[in-house]
Coordinates of C-alpha atoms in Angstrom, one line a residue:
Chain A
X1 CA 19.6 -21.6 -33.3
X2 CA 18.7 -24.3 -30.9
X3 CA 16.6 -23.3 -28.0
X4 CA 15.7 -20.1 -29.7
X5 CA 12.9 -19.6 -27.2
X6 CA 15.3 -19.0 -24.4
X7 CA 17.4 -16.8 -26.6
X8 CA 14.6 -14.7 -27.8
X9 CA 13.3 -14.1 -24.3
X10 CA 16.9 -13.1 -23.6
X11 CA 18.1 -10.0 -22.0
X12 CA 16.6 -7.4 -24.2
X13 CA 13.0 -8.5 -23.6
X14 CA 13.6 -9.9 -20.2
X15 CA 12.7 -6.8 -18.2
X16 CA 9.4 -6.2 -20.0
X17 CA 8.0 -9.7 -20.2
X18 CA 9.0 -10.9 -16.8
X19 CA 7.9 -7.7 -15.2
X20 CA 4.5 -8.1 -16.7
X21 CA 4.5 -11.7 -15.5
X22 CA 5.2 -10.6 -11.9
X23 CA 2.5 -7.9 -12.1
X24 CA 0.0 -10.5 -13.4
X25 CA 0.8 -13.0 -10.7
X26 CA 0.7 -10.4 -8.0
X27 CA -2.7 -9.1 -9.3
X28 CA -4.1 -12.6 -9.4
X29 CA -2.9 -13.5 -6.0
X30 CA -4.3 -10.3 -4.6
X31 CA -7.7 -10.8 -6.3
X32 CA -7.9 -14.4 -5.0
X33 CA -7.1 -13.4 -1.5
X34 CA -9.6 -10.6 -1.5
X35 CA -12.3 -13.0 -2.9
X36 CA -11.2 -15.5 -0.2
X37 CA -11.9 -13.1 2.6
X38 CA -15.0 -11.8 1.0
X39 CA -16.6 -15.3 0.9
X40 CA -15.2 -16.9 4.0
X41 CA -16.1 -14.1 6.3
X42 CA -19.6 -13.6 4.9
X43 CA -22.1 -15.5 7.0
X44 CA -21.0 -18.7 8.6
X45 CA -18.3 -19.4 6.0
X46 CA -20.5 -21.7 3.9
X47 CA -23.1 -20.4 1.6
X48 CA -26.4 -19.3 3.1
X49 CA -26.8 -21.7 5.9
X50 CA -30.1 -21.1 7.6
X51 CA -32.0 -22.6 10.5
X52 CA -35.4 -23.6 9.4
X53 CA -38.1 -24.3 12.0
X54 CA -41.2 -26.2 10.8
X55 CA -44.3 -27.2 12.7
X56 CA -46.1 -29.9 10.7
X57 CA -46.1 -28.6 7.1
X58 CA -45.7 -25.0 8.1
X59 CA -42.4 -23.2 8.0
X60 CA -42.7 -20.8 11.0
X61 CA -39.3 -19.3 10.7
X62 CA -35.9 -19.2 9.0
X63 CA -32.9 -17.7 10.7
X64 CA -29.3 -17.2 9.7
X65 CA -27.0 -19.7 11.4
X66 CA -24.4 -16.9 11.9
X67 CA -26.7 -14.7 14.0
X68 CA -27.3 -15.6 17.6
X69 CA -31.0 -15.9 18.4
X70 CA -33.5 -17.5 20.7
X71 CA -36.8 -18.5 19.2
X72 CA -39.9 -19.6 21.1
X73 CA -41.8 -22.2 19.1
X74 CA -45.4 -21.7 20.0
X75 CA -44.7 -22.3 23.7
X76 CA -43.7 -25.9 22.9
X77 CA -40.0 -25.4 23.0
X78 CA -37.2 -22.9 22.5
X79 CA -34.7 -23.0 19.6
X80 CA -31.4 -21.4 20.6
X81 CA -28.8 -20.4 18.0
X82 CA -25.5 -19.5 19.4
X83 CA -22.0 -19.3 17.8
X84 CA -23.1 -21.2 14.8
X85 CA -24.7 -24.0 16.8
X86 CA -28.4 -24.8 17.3
X87 CA -30.0 -26.6 20.2
X88 CA -33.4 -27.1 21.7
X89 CA -34.4 -26.3 25.3
X90 CA -37.5 -26.3 27.4
X91 CA -39.3 -29.1 25.5
X92 CA -42.7 -29.7 26.8
X93 CA -43.5 -32.7 24.7
X94 CA -45.0 -35.2 27.0
X95 CA -42.7 -38.1 26.6
X96 CA -39.4 -36.5 25.5
X97 CA -39.0 -38.5 22.4
X98 CA -37.3 -35.5 20.9
X99 CA -34.7 -37.4 18.9
X100 CA -31.7 -35.3 19.6
X101 CA -30.6 -32.9 22.3
X102 CA -27.1 -32.3 21.1
X103 CA -26.3 -29.0 19.3
X104 CA -26.3 -29.2 15.5
X105 CA -24.2 -27.0 13.3
X106 CA -24.0 -28.4 9.8
X107 CA -26.4 -28.2 6.8
X108 CA -28.6 -31.3 6.7
X109 CA -28.6 -31.9 10.4
X110 CA -31.9 -31.8 12.2
X111 CA -33.4 -31.8 15.7
X112 CA -36.8 -33.4 15.9
X113 CA -39.6 -33.1 18.4
X114 CA -42.0 -35.5 16.8
X115 CA -44.9 -35.3 19.2
X116 CA -45.1 -31.6 18.6
X117 CA -44.3 -32.0 15.0
X118 CA -41.4 -29.6 15.3
X119 CA -38.4 -30.0 13.1
X120 CA -35.4 -27.8 13.3
X121 CA -33.2 -28.2 10.3
X122 CA -30.1 -26.4 9.0
X123 CA -30.5 -25.7 5.3
X124 CA -28.0 -24.4 2.8
X125 CA -25.3 -25.4 0.3
X126 CA -23.5 -27.6 2.8
X127 CA -22.0 -30.8 1.4
X128 CA -24.2 -33.2 3.4
X129 CA -27.3 -34.7 1.8
X130 CA -28.3 -36.7 4.8
X131 CA -27.1 -37.0 8.4
X132 CA -27.7 -40.2 10.4
Chain B
X1 CA -1.6 -20.8 -44.5
X2 CA -1.1 -19.9 -40.8
X3 CA -4.0 -17.5 -40.8
X4 CA -6.6 -19.9 -42.1
X5 CA -5.3 -22.5 -39.7
X6 CA -5.8 -20.1 -36.8
X7 CA -9.3 -19.2 -38.0
X8 CA -10.3 -22.8 -38.2
X9 CA -8.9 -23.5 -34.8
X10 CA -11.0 -20.8 -33.2
X11 CA -14.1 -22.2 -35.0
X12 CA -13.4 -25.7 -33.7
X13 CA -12.9 -24.3 -30.2
X14 CA -16.2 -22.4 -30.2
X15 CA -18.1 -25.3 -31.7
X16 CA -16.7 -27.7 -29.2
X17 CA -17.5 -25.4 -26.3
X18 CA -21.1 -25.2 -27.5
X19 CA -21.3 -28.9 -27.9
X20 CA -19.9 -29.5 -24.5
X21 CA -22.3 -27.1 -22.7
X22 CA -25.3 -28.6 -24.3
X23 CA -24.2 -32.1 -23.7
X24 CA -23.6 -31.5 -20.1
X25 CA -27.2 -30.4 -19.7
X26 CA -28.0 -34.1 -19.9
X27 CA -25.4 -35.4 -17.6
X28 CA -26.7 -37.3 -14.6
X29 CA -29.0 -35.3 -12.4
X30 CA -28.2 -32.1 -14.1
X31 CA -31.4 -30.7 -12.7
X32 CA -32.6 -29.0 -9.6
X33 CA -33.1 -30.9 -6.4
X34 CA -36.3 -30.9 -4.4
X35 CA -37.0 -32.2 -0.9
X36 CA -40.1 -33.3 0.9
X37 CA -40.5 -34.4 4.5
X38 CA -43.1 -36.9 5.8
X39 CA -43.8 -37.2 9.5
X40 CA -46.6 -39.7 9.4
X41 CA -44.8 -43.0 8.7
X42 CA -42.7 -45.3 10.8
X43 CA -43.1 -42.9 13.8
X44 CA -40.1 -40.8 12.7
X45 CA -39.1 -38.1 10.2
X46 CA -38.6 -39.2 6.6
X47 CA -37.0 -36.9 4.0
X48 CA -37.1 -37.6 0.3
X49 CA -34.8 -35.7 -2.0
X50 CA -34.6 -36.1 -5.7
X51 CA -33.4 -34.2 -8.8
X52 CA -36.2 -33.4 -11.2
X53 CA -36.9 -31.1 -14.1
X54 CA -39.5 -29.1 -12.3
X55 CA -41.6 -28.9 -9.2
X56 CA -44.6 -30.7 -10.6
X57 CA -42.6 -33.7 -11.7
X58 CA -41.1 -33.9 -8.2
X59 CA -44.6 -33.6 -6.6
X60 CA -45.7 -36.6 -8.6
X61 CA -42.6 -38.6 -7.6
X62 CA -42.9 -37.6 -4.0
X63 CA -46.6 -38.7 -3.9
X64 CA -45.6 -42.1 -5.3
X65 CA -42.9 -42.5 -2.6
X66 CA -45.1 -41.3 0.2
X67 CA -47.9 -43.7 -0.9
X68 CA -45.4 -46.6 -0.9
X69 CA -44.1 -45.7 2.5
X70 CA -47.6 -45.5 3.9
X71 CA -48.4 -48.9 2.3
X72 CA -45.4 -50.6 3.9
X73 CA -46.0 -48.8 7.2
X74 CA -49.5 -50.1 7.2
X75 CA -48.3 -53.7 6.9
X76 CA -45.7 -53.7 9.6
X77 CA -46.8 -51.1 12.2
X78 CA -47.9 -53.0 15.3
X79 CA -49.9 -50.0 16.6
X80 CA -52.0 -49.7 13.5
X81 CA -55.1 -51.8 14.1
X82 CA -55.6 -52.4 10.4
X83 CA -52.1 -53.7 9.8
X84 CA -51.0 -57.2 9.0
X85 CA -48.6 -57.1 12.0
X86 CA -51.4 -56.2 14.3
X87 CA -53.6 -59.0 13.0
X88 CA -50.8 -61.6 13.5
X89 CA -50.2 -60.3 17.0
X90 CA -53.8 -60.3 18.2
X91 CA -55.3 -63.2 16.3
X92 CA -52.1 -65.3 16.3
X93 CA -53.1 -66.5 12.9
X94 CA -53.4 -64.4 9.7
X95 CA -53.1 -64.4 6.0
X96 CA -50.0 -62.5 4.9
X97 CA -48.9 -60.6 1.8
X98 CA -45.7 -61.1 0.0
X99 CA -44.0 -58.2 1.6
X100 CA -44.6 -59.7 5.1
X101 CA -43.4 -63.1 3.9
X102 CA -40.1 -61.6 2.6
X103 CA -39.5 -59.8 5.9
X104 CA -40.4 -62.9 7.9
X105 CA -37.9 -65.0 5.8
X106 CA -35.1 -62.5 6.4
X107 CA -35.9 -62.1 10.0
X108 CA -35.8 -65.9 10.6
X109 CA -32.5 -66.1 8.8
X110 CA -31.1 -63.3 11.0
X111 CA -32.4 -64.9 14.1
X112 CA -30.5 -68.0 13.3
X113 CA -27.3 -66.3 12.2
X114 CA -27.1 -63.9 15.1
X115 CA -28.0 -66.4 17.8
X116 CA -31.2 -64.6 18.6
X117 CA -29.7 -61.1 18.8
X118 CA -32.0 -60.0 16.1
X119 CA -35.4 -61.2 17.2
X120 CA -38.6 -59.9 15.8
X121 CA -40.5 -62.1 18.2
X122 CA -39.3 -60.1 21.1
X123 CA -42.5 -57.9 21.1
X124 CA -43.5 -58.6 24.6
X125 CA -40.2 -57.4 26.0
X126 CA -40.0 -54.4 23.6
X127 CA -43.5 -53.3 24.6
X128 CA -42.5 -53.0 28.2
X129 CA -39.6 -50.7 27.2
X130 CA -41.9 -48.8 24.8
X131 CA -44.3 -48.1 27.7
X132 CA -41.4 -46.8 29.8
X133 CA -40.4 -44.4 27.1
X134 CA -43.9 -43.2 26.8
X135 CA -44.7 -42.5 30.5
X136 CA -41.2 -42.4 31.8
X137 CA -42.2 -42.9 35.4
X138 CA -40.5 -46.2 36.2
X139 CA -38.3 -48.7 34.6
X140 CA -39.7 -52.1 33.6
X141 CA -39.5 -54.5 36.5
X142 CA -36.8 -57.1 36.1
X143 CA -39.3 -59.9 36.8
X144 CA -41.7 -58.6 34.2
X145 CA -38.9 -58.5 31.6
X146 CA -37.8 -62.0 32.5
X147 CA -41.3 -63.5 32.2
X148 CA -41.8 -61.5 29.0
X149 CA -38.6 -62.9 27.5
X150 CA -40.0 -66.4 28.0
X151 CA -42.4 -65.6 25.3
X152 CA -39.9 -64.5 22.7
X153 CA -39.0 -67.7 21.0
X154 CA -38.9 -67.4 17.2
X155 CA -39.6 -71.2 16.9
X156 CA -43.2 -70.4 17.9
X157 CA -43.7 -68.4 14.8
X158 CA -44.8 -70.6 11.9
X159 CA -45.2 -69.1 8.5
X160 CA -45.6 -70.0 4.8
X161 CA -45.8 -67.7 1.9
X162 CA -49.4 -66.9 2.5
X163 CA -50.0 -67.4 6.2
X164 CA -48.4 -66.7 9.6
X165 CA -49.3 -68.2 12.9
X166 CA -48.0 -67.8 16.5
X167 CA -48.4 -70.8 18.8
X168 CA -47.5 -68.9 22.0
X169 CA -50.5 -66.8 23.1
X170 CA -48.3 -64.4 25.0
X171 CA -45.9 -63.8 22.2
X172 CA -46.0 -60.8 19.8
X173 CA -43.9 -59.6 16.9
X174 CA -42.2 -56.2 16.6
X175 CA -40.8 -55.1 13.2
X176 CA -38.9 -52.1 14.5
X177 CA -35.5 -53.5 13.5
X178 CA -36.4 -54.3 9.9
X179 CA -39.4 -52.3 8.7
X180 CA -37.6 -49.1 7.7
X181 CA -35.0 -51.0 5.8
X182 CA -37.6 -53.0 3.9
X183 CA -39.5 -49.7 3.1
X184 CA -36.4 -48.1 1.8
X185 CA -35.7 -51.1 -0.5
X186 CA -39.3 -51.0 -1.7
X187 CA -39.0 -47.4 -2.6
X188 CA -35.7 -47.9 -4.4
X189 CA -37.4 -50.7 -6.5
X190 CA -40.0 -48.2 -7.6
X191 CA -37.7 -45.4 -8.7
X192 CA -35.1 -45.2 -11.4
X193 CA -34.1 -41.6 -11.0
X194 CA -31.4 -40.1 -8.7
X195 CA -32.7 -39.7 -5.2
X196 CA -31.8 -40.0 -1.5
X197 CA -34.3 -41.2 1.0
X198 CA -33.7 -40.9 4.8
X199 CA -36.3 -42.8 6.9
X200 CA -35.4 -41.8 10.4
X201 CA -31.7 -42.5 10.0
X202 CA -32.2 -45.3 7.5
X203 CA -30.7 -44.0 4.3
X204 CA -30.9 -45.2 0.7
X205 CA -28.9 -43.3 -1.9
X206 CA -29.9 -44.0 -5.5
X207 CA -27.6 -42.8 -8.3
X208 CA -25.8 -39.5 -8.0
X209 CA -26.7 -36.0 -7.0
X210 CA -26.6 -33.0 -9.3
X211 CA -23.1 -32.4 -10.7
X212 CA -22.5 -36.2 -10.9
X213 CA -20.9 -36.8 -7.5
X214 CA -22.1 -39.4 -5.1
X215 CA -24.6 -38.5 -2.3
X216 CA -22.9 -37.3 0.9
X217 CA -24.0 -39.0 4.1
X218 CA -22.7 -37.7 7.4
X219 CA -22.6 -40.1 10.4
X220 CA -23.2 -38.3 13.6
X221 CA -20.9 -38.3 16.5
X222 CA -23.2 -38.6 19.5
X223 CA -20.9 -36.2 21.4
X224 CA -21.1 -33.5 18.7
X225 CA -20.0 -33.2 15.1
X226 CA -19.6 -36.1 12.7
X227 CA -17.7 -39.4 12.9
X228 CA -17.3 -39.5 9.2
X229 CA -18.8 -38.5 5.8
X230 CA -19.6 -41.2 3.3
X231 CA -19.9 -41.0 -0.5
X232 CA -22.9 -43.2 -1.3
X233 CA -24.4 -44.3 -4.6
X234 CA -26.8 -47.1 -5.1
X235 CA -26.2 -48.2 -1.5
X236 CA -27.9 -48.0 1.8
X237 CA -26.4 -46.6 5.0
X238 CA -28.0 -47.3 8.4
X239 CA -26.9 -46.3 11.8
X240 CA -28.1 -47.7 15.1
X241 CA -27.1 -45.5 18.0
X242 CA -27.8 -44.8 21.6
X243 CA -28.7 -41.2 20.8
X244 CA -31.6 -41.7 18.4
X245 CA -34.5 -42.6 20.7
X246 CA -34.2 -42.6 24.4
X247 CA -35.7 -41.6 27.7
X248 CA -33.8 -40.3 30.7
X249 CA -34.6 -41.3 34.2
X250 CA -32.6 -40.1 37.2
X251 CA -29.8 -38.9 34.9
X252 CA -29.4 -42.3 33.1
X253 CA -30.3 -42.6 29.5
X254 CA -32.3 -45.6 28.3
X255 CA -32.2 -46.0 24.6
X256 CA -34.4 -48.1 22.3
X257 CA -32.2 -51.0 21.2
X258 CA -32.8 -53.8 23.6
X259 CA -30.4 -56.6 23.9
X260 CA -32.3 -59.9 23.7
X261 CA -30.0 -61.5 26.4
X262 CA -29.7 -58.8 29.0
X263 CA -33.2 -57.5 28.3
X264 CA -31.9 -54.0 28.8
X265 CA -30.6 -51.4 26.3
X266 CA -27.4 -52.6 24.9
X267 CA -24.4 -50.7 26.2
X268 CA -21.6 -52.2 24.0
X269 CA -21.2 -49.2 21.7
X270 CA -22.3 -45.7 21.1
X271 CA -23.2 -46.4 17.5
X272 CA -22.9 -49.0 14.7
X273 CA -23.1 -48.0 11.0
X274 CA -23.7 -50.5 8.2
X275 CA -23.3 -50.0 4.4
X276 CA -25.0 -52.5 2.2
X277 CA -26.8 -52.5 -1.1
X278 CA -30.0 -53.8 0.6
X279 CA -31.5 -51.5 3.2
X280 CA -33.3 -54.4 4.8
X281 CA -30.0 -56.2 5.4
X282 CA -28.3 -53.0 6.5
X283 CA -31.2 -52.3 9.0
X284 CA -31.1 -55.8 10.4
X285 CA -27.3 -55.9 10.6
X286 CA -27.1 -52.5 12.4
X287 CA -29.5 -53.7 15.1
X288 CA -27.8 -57.1 15.5
X289 CA -24.2 -55.8 15.5
X290 CA -25.1 -53.2 18.1
X291 CA -25.8 -56.0 20.5
X292 CA -22.9 -58.3 19.5
X293 CA -19.2 -58.4 20.1
X294 CA -17.0 -57.0 17.4
X295 CA -15.5 -60.2 16.2
X296 CA -18.8 -61.9 15.7
X297 CA -20.2 -58.7 14.2
X298 CA -17.3 -58.5 11.8
X299 CA -17.8 -62.1 10.7
X300 CA -21.5 -61.6 10.1
X301 CA -20.9 -58.4 8.1
X302 CA -18.3 -60.2 6.0
X303 CA -20.8 -63.0 5.4
X304 CA -23.3 -60.5 4.0
X305 CA -20.8 -58.4 2.1
X306 CA -21.5 -55.4 4.3
X307 CA -19.2 -52.8 5.7
X308 CA -19.4 -51.7 9.3
X309 CA -18.2 -49.0 11.6
X310 CA -18.4 -49.2 15.3
X311 CA -18.1 -46.3 17.7
X312 CA -17.0 -47.7 21.1
X313 CA -17.9 -46.2 24.4
X314 CA -14.4 -44.6 24.7
X315 CA -14.9 -42.8 21.4
X316 CA -12.6 -44.9 19.3
X317 CA -13.7 -46.2 15.9
X318 CA -13.4 -49.7 14.5
X319 CA -14.0 -50.4 10.8
X320 CA -14.3 -53.4 8.6
X321 CA -11.7 -53.6 5.9
X322 CA -13.7 -52.0 3.1
X323 CA -15.4 -49.3 5.1
X324 CA -12.9 -46.6 4.4
X325 CA -13.5 -47.0 0.6
X326 CA -16.8 -45.3 1.2
X327 CA -15.4 -42.5 3.3
X328 CA -14.6 -39.1 1.8
Chain C
X1 CA 10.5 -27.9 -38.8
X2 CA 9.5 -30.8 -41.0
X3 CA 6.0 -32.3 -40.7
X4 CA 7.4 -35.6 -39.6
X5 CA 9.2 -33.9 -36.8
X6 CA 6.1 -32.0 -35.8
X7 CA 4.0 -35.1 -35.7
X8 CA 6.6 -36.9 -33.7
X9 CA 6.8 -34.1 -31.2
X10 CA 3.1 -33.8 -31.0
X11 CA 3.0 -37.5 -30.0
X12 CA 5.7 -36.9 -27.4
X13 CA 3.8 -34.0 -25.9
X14 CA 0.6 -36.0 -25.9
X15 CA 2.2 -38.8 -24.0
X16 CA 3.6 -36.3 -21.6
X17 CA 0.2 -34.7 -21.2
X18 CA -1.5 -38.1 -20.5
X19 CA 1.2 -39.0 -17.9
X20 CA 0.8 -35.7 -16.2
X21 CA -3.0 -36.2 -16.3
X22 CA -2.5 -39.4 -14.4
X23 CA -0.6 -37.4 -11.7
X24 CA -3.5 -35.0 -11.6
X25 CA -5.9 -37.9 -11.2
X26 CA -3.9 -39.1 -8.2
X27 CA -4.3 -35.8 -6.5
X28 CA -8.1 -35.3 -6.0
X29 CA -9.3 -31.9 -4.9
X30 CA -11.4 -32.9 -1.9
X31 CA -12.5 -29.6 -0.7
X32 CA -14.6 -28.9 -3.8
X33 CA -17.7 -31.1 -3.8
X34 CA -17.8 -31.7 -7.6
X35 CA -15.9 -34.4 -9.4
X36 CA -13.5 -33.7 -12.1
X37 CA -11.8 -30.6 -10.7
X38 CA -8.1 -31.1 -11.3
X39 CA -5.0 -29.1 -10.6
X40 CA -3.9 -28.4 -14.1
X41 CA -0.4 -29.9 -14.0
X42 CA -0.9 -31.4 -17.5
X43 CA -1.1 -27.9 -18.8
X44 CA 2.7 -28.0 -18.9
X45 CA 2.7 -30.4 -21.9
X46 CA 0.1 -28.4 -23.7
X47 CA 2.1 -25.3 -23.2
X48 CA 5.2 -26.9 -24.4
X49 CA 3.4 -28.0 -27.6
X50 CA 2.1 -24.4 -27.9
X51 CA 5.6 -22.8 -27.6
X52 CA 7.6 -25.4 -29.5
X53 CA 5.1 -26.3 -32.3
X54 CA 2.2 -23.9 -32.5
X55 CA -1.5 -23.4 -31.6
X56 CA -2.8 -26.1 -33.9
X57 CA -0.5 -28.7 -32.4
X58 CA -1.3 -27.6 -28.9
X59 CA -5.0 -28.0 -29.6
X60 CA -4.3 -31.5 -31.0
X61 CA -2.4 -32.4 -27.9
X62 CA -5.1 -31.1 -25.7
X63 CA -7.9 -32.9 -27.5
X64 CA -6.0 -36.2 -27.6
X65 CA -5.1 -35.9 -24.0
X66 CA -8.7 -35.4 -23.0
X67 CA -9.9 -38.4 -25.0
X68 CA -7.2 -40.7 -23.9
X69 CA -7.5 -39.7 -20.3
X70 CA -11.3 -40.4 -20.4
X71 CA -10.8 -43.9 -21.6
X72 CA -7.8 -44.8 -19.5
X73 CA -8.8 -43.7 -16.0
X74 CA -11.4 -41.0 -15.8
X75 CA -15.2 -40.8 -15.8
X76 CA -17.6 -39.0 -18.0
X77 CA -18.5 -36.2 -15.6
X78 CA -14.8 -35.4 -14.9
X79 CA -14.4 -35.4 -18.7
X80 CA -16.9 -32.6 -19.2
X81 CA -15.3 -30.4 -16.6
X82 CA -11.8 -31.1 -18.1
X83 CA -13.0 -30.3 -21.6
X84 CA -14.5 -27.0 -20.5
X85 CA -11.4 -26.0 -18.6
X86 CA -9.1 -27.1 -21.3
X87 CA -10.9 -25.3 -24.1
X88 CA -11.1 -22.0 -22.2
X89 CA -7.5 -22.3 -21.0
X90 CA -6.1 -23.1 -24.5
X91 CA -8.0 -20.2 -26.1
X92 CA -6.7 -17.8 -23.5
X93 CA -3.2 -19.1 -23.8
X94 CA -3.1 -18.7 -27.6
X95 CA -4.4 -15.2 -27.3
X96 CA -2.0 -14.2 -24.5
X97 CA 1.0 -15.7 -26.3
X98 CA 0.0 -13.7 -29.4
X99 CA 0.1 -10.4 -27.5
X100 CA 3.7 -11.1 -26.4
X101 CA 3.1 -9.1 -23.3
X102 CA 4.0 -12.0 -21.1
X103 CA 6.5 -14.8 -21.1
X104 CA 5.7 -18.5 -20.8
X105 CA 5.1 -17.9 -17.1
X106 CA 2.4 -15.4 -17.6
X107 CA 0.9 -17.5 -20.3
X108 CA 0.9 -20.5 -18.1
X109 CA -0.6 -18.7 -15.2
X110 CA -3.4 -17.3 -17.3
X111 CA -4.0 -20.7 -18.7
X112 CA -4.2 -22.3 -15.3
X113 CA -6.6 -19.7 -13.9
X114 CA -8.9 -19.8 -16.9
X115 CA -8.9 -23.6 -16.7
X116 CA -10.4 -23.3 -13.3
X117 CA -12.8 -20.6 -14.4
X118 CA -14.0 -22.9 -17.1
X119 CA -14.6 -25.7 -14.7
X120 CA -16.4 -23.5 -12.1
X121 CA -18.5 -21.9 -14.8
X122 CA -19.7 -25.3 -16.0
X123 CA -20.4 -26.4 -12.5
X124 CA -22.5 -23.4 -11.8
X125 CA -24.5 -24.1 -14.9
X126 CA -25.2 -27.7 -13.9
X127 CA -25.7 -27.0 -10.2
X128 CA -28.0 -24.1 -11.0
X129 CA -26.7 -21.9 -8.2
X130 CA -24.0 -19.4 -7.5
X131 CA -23.0 -21.2 -4.4
X132 CA -20.3 -23.1 -6.2
X133 CA -18.4 -19.9 -6.7
X134 CA -17.6 -20.1 -3.0
X135 CA -14.7 -22.4 -4.0
X136 CA -13.4 -20.1 -6.7
X137 CA -10.9 -18.1 -4.6
X138 CA -9.2 -21.3 -3.4
X139 CA -9.1 -22.7 -6.9
X140 CA -7.8 -19.4 -8.3
X141 CA -5.0 -19.4 -5.8
X142 CA -4.1 -23.0 -6.6
X143 CA -4.2 -22.2 -10.3
X144 CA -2.0 -19.2 -10.0
X145 CA 0.6 -21.2 -8.1
X146 CA 0.6 -24.3 -10.4
X147 CA 0.6 -22.0 -13.4
X148 CA 3.7 -20.2 -12.1
X149 CA 5.4 -23.4 -11.4
X150 CA 4.6 -24.8 -14.8
X151 CA 5.7 -21.6 -16.5
X152 CA 9.0 -21.6 -14.6
X153 CA 9.6 -25.3 -15.5
X154 CA 9.0 -24.5 -19.2
X155 CA 11.2 -21.5 -19.1
X156 CA 14.2 -23.3 -17.6
X157 CA 13.6 -26.5 -19.5
X158 CA 13.1 -24.9 -22.9
X159 CA 16.8 -24.2 -23.4
X160 CA 18.1 -27.7 -22.9
X161 CA 15.0 -29.2 -24.5
X162 CA 15.3 -27.1 -27.5
X163 CA 18.8 -28.4 -27.9
X164 CA 17.6 -31.9 -27.5
X165 CA 14.9 -31.6 -30.1
X166 CA 17.2 -29.7 -32.3
X167 CA 14.3 -27.6 -33.3
X168 CA 15.1 -24.8 -35.6
X169 CA 12.6 -22.2 -36.4
X170 CA 10.6 -22.5 -33.2
X171 CA 7.5 -20.4 -33.6
X172 CA 7.2 -17.5 -31.2
X173 CA 4.7 -14.8 -31.0
X174 CA 2.4 -16.3 -33.6

């Protein structure tokens, strides 16, 4: 009478319902793990992070952050993408006021060579809206 | 009895779902974000990001912002021959607009409060360093710096709300420590939408981003990666660091923030980050605190109600009490 | 069960739901960059209402909990995500319970997972991009786990609780 719930789901139905539960949970776990590996191992882990190189107003190239590359930017400098990090080498800008020389790797970060008007930026659905 | 109850429950659920999804279309910044970059103001890269209904609306907004930035840059740029700053520096006497007056007021206040660490009258010293960064051949001579610093006394700047005059013929003003902050504030006064503006490291985050969360601002670790990520809304974040503008000579890095006492780039910290509702205050504080000891800096930050983060040379971080409230 | 008793128990479960919501509120999900994503612990109270009283009462508890939580310690954006998750979750739980294929545990797990689906679906509408689904596997995992825990708690507590409430004629499979 009291706690009929536990009595109803007593022995006779136990095997069926609980077995179904276990199957359900196992399926859900499997699905979530499969999805996990599908998204995490695709690209650089985050969604669609790209390295965008602009000279002035012109986008001269967009490259995946996850693929190693070495890009010559009109003879002014070279953008190197390696192991998910981006750096700039061989700047010929006359006074080296390139703002940053350290490698960048997160969406929102930029390397700037202002005299040449070159901006190397990592775009994508990263969480950062600005990096200072 | 049970069946009709169930039927009405389902109806309620469906109706509610519809209501919710249509309502959420209006929740803050529930639109697409657009970004534009300007490279022609403040001698740095400026990025303006806002959530708008469509590309055309954003283009209009961006034009307004860009115009305002150009207007402010044209007042304070000491290299622009048509600017108010240039007029004051060359003629030593000029009529000024209200924007210039406001900046002069705050700069004078900061000069007094920081014991001269923030000094917009240090133009003669700063131009020697600017020249070095341009041609990079040789460091400024110590004697040249010393004699230049004799012409950096703020007391020789006299101004009213309509006029500014310099009584020392060899003294010039340099607004590098405050112009970007003032510009960001000016833009924020113009806009009432959600946006984030980054003027060469001087950030103002207005409102929230799409989805309703605060804007994410990452503070760089000069040695790679990030020091921290901040959640910003209706607040300004400014960092002064030794990695932002520099020139190397013989393996030594000389950055752009010159200590008014040593006359050389300040070497107290790697970076100082300030959070404050006014970008002008944040900009001024970040420059000042970069050249001050932590205790004095902390006191000054407290006085203005700002939060601060110092990255010391050994890599350790020091925060004011409320800084962590902004960290994610 | 008399109407008075039903109303009283609805109140009890609502209070429990709000209390559990507060616990949810204290545990922010930091890895998802959208506010309002919560763990779904309060689902326990809604489920209890569903199994002890019935779908209408469960809906009432859910609605009351959402409104009270909004005014007490939440914000409007989190509210919208919670509403979406709660509605979808409740609908699914009512349906699953009706099929009697699963016990409370299975019902709870489905409810938790669909709570997250509801939240992510809403987020992808607002953010206008499929990027947000990147976080779904992690949320799904979390939902499966909390759902299982909630279900187990209900399963083992329902015996003693039933005795305490002295509920006769507890609805099952309706």
